[in-house]
PDB file of C-alpha atoms in Angstrom:
ATOM      1  CA  UNK A 887     -23.507 -42.770  42.954  1.00 49.00           C
ATOM      2  CA  UNK A 888     -26.819 -40.368  44.468  1.00 62.00           C
ATOM      3  CA  UNK A 889     -24.714 -38.488  47.548  1.00 77.00           C
ATOM      4  CA  UNK A 890     -22.995 -37.418  43.283  1.00 77.00           C
ATOM      5  CA  UNK A 891     -25.952 -36.662  41.853  1.00 77.00           C
ATOM      6  CA  UNK A 892     -27.250 -34.507  45.027  1.00 81.00           C
ATOM      7  CA  UNK A 893     -23.875 -32.599  44.904  1.00 81.00           C
ATOM      8  CA  UNK A 894     -24.043 -31.938  41.055  1.00 82.00           C
ATOM      9  CA  UNK A 895     -27.311 -31.111  41.487  1.00 83.00           C
ATOM     10  CA  UNK A 896     -26.756 -28.716  44.316  1.00 88.00           C
ATOM     11  CA  UNK A 897     -23.838 -26.905  42.571  1.00 88.00           C
ATOM     12  CA  UNK A 898     -25.276 -26.569  39.828  1.00 88.00           C
ATOM     13  CA  UNK A 899     -27.802 -24.321  41.098  1.00 91.00           C
ATOM     14  CA  UNK A 900     -25.247 -22.639  43.335  1.00 93.00           C
ATOM     15  CA  UNK A 901     -24.000 -21.618  40.120  1.00 92.00           C
ATOM     16  CA  UNK A 902     -27.308 -20.066  38.511  1.00 93.00           C
ATOM     17  CA  UNK A 903     -27.296 -18.644  42.011  1.00 95.00           C
ATOM     18  CA  UNK A 904     -23.690 -16.558  41.631  1.00 94.00           C
ATOM     19  CA  UNK A 905     -24.549 -15.428  37.710  1.00 93.00           C
ATOM     20  CA  UNK A 906     -27.769 -14.172  38.943  1.00 94.00           C
ATOM     21  CA  UNK A 907     -25.413 -12.890  42.289  1.00 93.00           C
ATOM     22  CA  UNK A 908     -22.400 -10.972  39.512  1.00 92.00           C
ATOM     23  CA  UNK A 909     -25.205  -9.988  37.290  1.00 92.00           C
ATOM     24  CA  UNK A 910     -27.692  -8.042  40.023  1.00 91.00           C
ATOM     25  CA  UNK A 911     -23.618  -6.934  40.893  1.00 89.00           C
ATOM     26  CA  UNK A 912     -22.722  -5.471  37.682  1.00 88.00           C
ATOM     27  CA  UNK A 913     -26.382  -3.445  37.220  1.00 87.00           C
ATOM     28  CA  UNK A 914     -25.391  -1.925  40.936  1.00 84.00           C
ATOM     29  CA  UNK A 915     -22.902  -0.619  39.602  1.00 80.00           C
ATOM     30  CA  UNK A 916     -24.371   2.215  36.672  1.00 77.00           C
ATOM     31  CA  UNK A 917     -27.195   2.245  39.529  1.00 80.00           C
ATOM     32  CA  UNK A 918     -24.583   3.284  42.002  1.00 76.00           C
ATOM     33  CA  UNK A 919     -23.226   5.752  40.054  1.00 74.00           C
ATOM     34  CA  UNK A 920     -27.013   7.013  38.802  1.00 73.00           C
ATOM     35  CA  UNK A 921     -28.399   7.162  42.020  1.00 74.00           C
ATOM     36  CA  UNK A 922     -24.366   9.315  43.232  1.00 72.00           C
ATOM     37  CA  UNK A 923     -24.527  12.066  40.456  1.00 72.00           C
ATOM     38  CA  UNK A 924     -21.918  11.355  37.488  1.00 70.00           C
ATOM     39  CA  UNK A 925     -18.559  12.422  38.881  1.00 75.00           C
ATOM     40  CA  UNK A 926     -14.890  10.362  39.354  1.00 78.00           C
ATOM     41  CA  UNK A 927     -16.127   9.937  42.990  1.00 82.00           C
ATOM     42  CA  UNK A 928     -19.164   8.439  42.354  1.00 80.00           C
ATOM     43  CA  UNK A 929     -17.264   5.538  39.743  1.00 81.00           C
ATOM     44  CA  UNK A 930     -14.367   4.727  42.027  1.00 84.00           C
ATOM     45  CA  UNK A 931     -16.755   4.356  44.619  1.00 85.00           C
ATOM     46  CA  UNK A 932     -18.719   2.325  43.048  1.00 84.00           C
ATOM     47  CA  UNK A 933     -15.474   0.381  41.359  1.00 86.00           C
ATOM     48  CA  UNK A 934     -14.241  -0.080  45.469  1.00 88.00           C
ATOM     49  CA  UNK A 935     -18.131  -0.916  46.695  1.00 87.00           C
ATOM     50  CA  UNK A 936     -17.931  -3.615  43.621  1.00 87.00           C
ATOM     51  CA  UNK A 937     -14.583  -5.017  44.445  1.00 89.00           C
ATOM     52  CA  UNK A 938     -15.549  -5.669  48.057  1.00 93.00           C
ATOM     53  CA  UNK A 939     -18.225  -7.452  47.071  1.00 90.00           C
ATOM     54  CA  UNK A 940     -17.576  -9.767  45.011  1.00 92.00           C
ATOM     55  CA  UNK A 941     -14.888 -11.677  47.032  1.00 94.00           C
ATOM     56  CA  UNK A 942     -17.309 -13.448  48.535  1.00 95.00           C
ATOM     57  CA  UNK A 943     -18.431 -14.773  45.299  1.00 94.00           C
ATOM     58  CA  UNK A 944     -15.169 -15.372  44.058  1.00 95.00           C
ATOM     59  CA  UNK A 945     -14.678 -18.253  46.915  1.00 96.00           C
ATOM     60  CA  UNK A 946     -17.449 -19.652  46.852  1.00 95.00           C
ATOM     61  CA  UNK A 947     -17.095 -20.218  43.059  1.00 95.00           C
ATOM     62  CA  UNK A 948     -13.019 -21.339  45.059  1.00 94.00           C
ATOM     63  CA  UNK A 949     -14.939 -23.527  46.896  1.00 93.00           C
ATOM     64  CA  UNK A 950     -17.340 -24.528  44.170  1.00 91.00           C
ATOM     65  CA  UNK A 951     -14.276 -25.921  42.330  1.00 91.00           C
ATOM     66  CA  UNK A 952     -11.598 -27.439  44.995  1.00 91.00           C
ATOM     67  CA  UNK A 953     -15.446 -29.814  46.556  1.00 86.00           C
ATOM     68  CA  UNK A 954     -15.944 -30.005  42.511  1.00 84.00           C
ATOM     69  CA  UNK A 955     -11.952 -30.987  42.009  1.00 84.00           C
ATOM     70  CA  UNK A 956     -12.599 -34.525  44.783  1.00 80.00           C
ATOM     71  CA  UNK A 957     -14.893 -35.792  42.145  1.00 76.00           C
ATOM     72  CA  UNK A 958     -13.899 -38.263  39.799  1.00 68.00           C
ATOM     73  CA  UNK A 959     -16.256 -39.821  37.960  1.00 67.00           C
ATOM     74  CA  UNK A 960     -17.868 -37.873  34.662  1.00 62.00           C
ATOM     75  CA  UNK A 961     -21.645 -38.481  33.910  1.00 60.00           C
ATOM     76  CA  UNK A 962     -23.849 -36.564  32.430  1.00 65.00           C
ATOM     77  CA  UNK A 963     -26.043 -35.779  35.648  1.00 69.00           C
ATOM     78  CA  UNK A 964     -26.443 -31.526  35.143  1.00 71.00           C
ATOM     79  CA  UNK A 965     -29.525 -31.761  33.189  1.00 75.00           C
ATOM     80  CA  UNK A 966     -29.435 -29.453  29.021  1.00 80.00           C
ATOM     81  CA  UNK A 967     -32.328 -27.392  31.282  1.00 86.00           C
ATOM     82  CA  UNK A 968     -30.465 -26.673  34.353  1.00 82.00           C
ATOM     83  CA  UNK A 969     -27.129 -25.207  31.688  1.00 83.00           C
ATOM     84  CA  UNK A 970     -29.543 -23.337  29.998  1.00 88.00           C
ATOM     85  CA  UNK A 971     -30.921 -21.439  32.434  1.00 90.00           C
ATOM     86  CA  UNK A 972     -26.610 -20.840  33.217  1.00 88.00           C
ATOM     87  CA  UNK A 973     -26.157 -19.362  30.039  1.00 88.00           C
ATOM     88  CA  UNK A 974     -29.296 -17.602  29.633  1.00 93.00           C
ATOM     89  CA  UNK A 975     -27.838 -16.065  33.389  1.00 92.00           C
ATOM     90  CA  UNK A 976     -24.751 -14.943  31.763  1.00 90.00           C
ATOM     91  CA  UNK A 977     -26.084 -14.118  28.713  1.00 92.00           C
ATOM     92  CA  UNK A 978     -28.039 -11.511  30.772  1.00 93.00           C
ATOM     93  CA  UNK A 979     -24.118 -10.084  32.604  1.00 92.00           C
ATOM     94  CA  UNK A 980     -22.873  -9.458  29.309  1.00 91.00           C
ATOM     95  CA  UNK A 981     -25.957  -7.974  28.348  1.00 93.00           C
ATOM     96  CA  UNK A 982     -26.079  -5.161  31.397  1.00 91.00           C
ATOM     97  CA  UNK A 983     -21.968  -5.673  30.467  1.00 90.00           C
ATOM     98  CA  UNK A 984     -22.908  -3.053  27.103  1.00 91.00           C
ATOM     99  CA  UNK A 985     -25.418  -1.606  28.778  1.00 89.00           C
ATOM    100  CA  UNK A 986     -22.260  -0.502  31.152  1.00 85.00           C
ATOM    101  CA  UNK A 987     -19.773   0.284  28.957  1.00 87.00           C
ATOM    102  CA  UNK A 988     -22.301   1.851  26.736  1.00 87.00           C
ATOM    103  CA  UNK A 989     -23.086   4.354  29.390  1.00 81.00           C
ATOM    104  CA  UNK A 990     -19.717   5.009  30.038  1.00 81.00           C
ATOM    105  CA  UNK A 991     -18.555   5.832  26.705  1.00 79.00           C
ATOM    106  CA  UNK A 992     -21.721   8.176  25.986  1.00 78.00           C
ATOM    107  CA  UNK A 993     -21.842   9.727  29.055  1.00 72.00           C
ATOM    108  CA  UNK A 994     -18.900   9.594  30.112  1.00 69.00           C
ATOM    109  CA  UNK A 995     -16.825  12.722  28.071  1.00 64.00           C
ATOM    110  CA  UNK A 996     -20.409  14.695  27.828  1.00 63.00           C
ATOM    111  CA  UNK A 997     -19.532  18.346  27.138  1.00 61.00           C
ATOM    112  CA  UNK A 998     -21.346  21.292  26.981  1.00 63.00           C
ATOM    113  CA  UNK A 999     -18.739  23.265  25.073  1.00 69.00           C
ATOM    114  CA  UNK A1000     -17.556  22.681  21.355  1.00 72.00           C
ATOM    115  CA  UNK A1001     -13.896  22.164  23.607  1.00 73.00           C
ATOM    116  CA  UNK A1002     -12.579  17.809  24.201  1.00 70.00           C
ATOM    117  CA  UNK A1003     -13.142  17.299  27.627  1.00 73.00           C
ATOM    118  CA  UNK A1004     -11.099  13.710  28.589  1.00 77.00           C
ATOM    119  CA  UNK A1005     -13.479  10.856  29.446  1.00 79.00           C
ATOM    120  CA  UNK A1006     -12.223  10.227  33.761  1.00 76.00           C
ATOM    121  CA  UNK A1007     -14.760   7.548  33.795  1.00 81.00           C
ATOM    122  CA  UNK A1008     -13.626   5.490  31.384  1.00 83.00           C
ATOM    123  CA  UNK A1009     -10.170   4.525  33.227  1.00 84.00           C
ATOM    124  CA  UNK A1010     -11.924   3.472  36.233  1.00 84.00           C
ATOM    125  CA  UNK A1011     -14.136   1.432  34.077  1.00 85.00           C
ATOM    126  CA  UNK A1012     -11.584   0.156  32.167  1.00 88.00           C
ATOM    127  CA  UNK A1013     -10.534  -1.560  34.891  1.00 89.00           C
ATOM    128  CA  UNK A1014     -13.902  -2.797  36.699  1.00 88.00           C
ATOM    129  CA  UNK A1015     -13.964  -3.924  33.380  1.00 90.00           C
ATOM    130  CA  UNK A1016     -11.124  -5.960  33.324  1.00 92.00           C
ATOM    131  CA  UNK A1017     -11.868  -7.196  37.427  1.00 91.00           C
ATOM    132  CA  UNK A1018     -14.918  -8.462  36.264  1.00 90.00           C
ATOM    133  CA  UNK A1019     -13.673 -10.621  32.775  1.00 89.00           C
ATOM    134  CA  UNK A1020     -11.116 -12.116  34.282  1.00 93.00           C
ATOM    135  CA  UNK A1021     -13.760 -13.702  37.516  1.00 93.00           C
ATOM    136  CA  UNK A1022     -15.815 -14.148  34.136  1.00 91.00           C
ATOM    137  CA  UNK A1023     -13.248 -16.408  33.050  1.00 93.00           C
ATOM    138  CA  UNK A1024     -12.338 -18.588  36.285  1.00 94.00           C
ATOM    139  CA  UNK A1025     -16.899 -18.909  36.469  1.00 93.00           C
ATOM    140  CA  UNK A1026     -17.214 -20.010  32.926  1.00 92.00           C
ATOM    141  CA  UNK A1027     -14.311 -22.845  33.973  1.00 92.00           C
ATOM    142  CA  UNK A1028     -15.360 -24.094  36.882  1.00 92.00           C
ATOM    143  CA  UNK A1029     -18.967 -23.935  35.553  1.00 89.00           C
ATOM    144  CA  UNK A1030     -17.522 -26.193  32.473  1.00 86.00           C
ATOM    145  CA  UNK A1031     -15.832 -28.385  35.149  1.00 84.00           C
ATOM    146  CA  UNK A1032     -19.208 -28.675  36.728  1.00 83.00           C
ATOM    147  CA  UNK A1033     -20.469 -29.393  33.858  1.00 79.00           C
ATOM    148  CA  UNK A1034     -18.623 -31.606  32.707  1.00 77.00           C
ATOM    149  CA  UNK A1035     -18.841 -34.031  35.206  1.00 67.00           C
TER     150      UNK A1035
END
């Protein structure tokens, strides 16, 4: 039973770390664009880099899901403190997403003339957001498995 608790403790700490890593990746998306300048190319590059950077994180979560599926006991080993910390980190990610969406919507279609301008960044960010949300839902699904053990 002690090994079981140690595995769950380690996976819980890992998931909090994964959530922090995901928040950093999403924050870096906007930072990258700010550093490279507002252009369609910088959005594409940021999106491509994000897609590459999230692959190892996705692999870690997949490995955790596999490890957790081998644990058959269902007890309440995970503390409320750890659960609250993970929830804080997930909340941080959603706040960064909202800030990034606002940034894209506010600055993606800026024009210095009266002529309407197509927001070239929105389509790229929307694709990025689909990838992120897909991963977030998977991440939360596996976290729920962890916290139900």
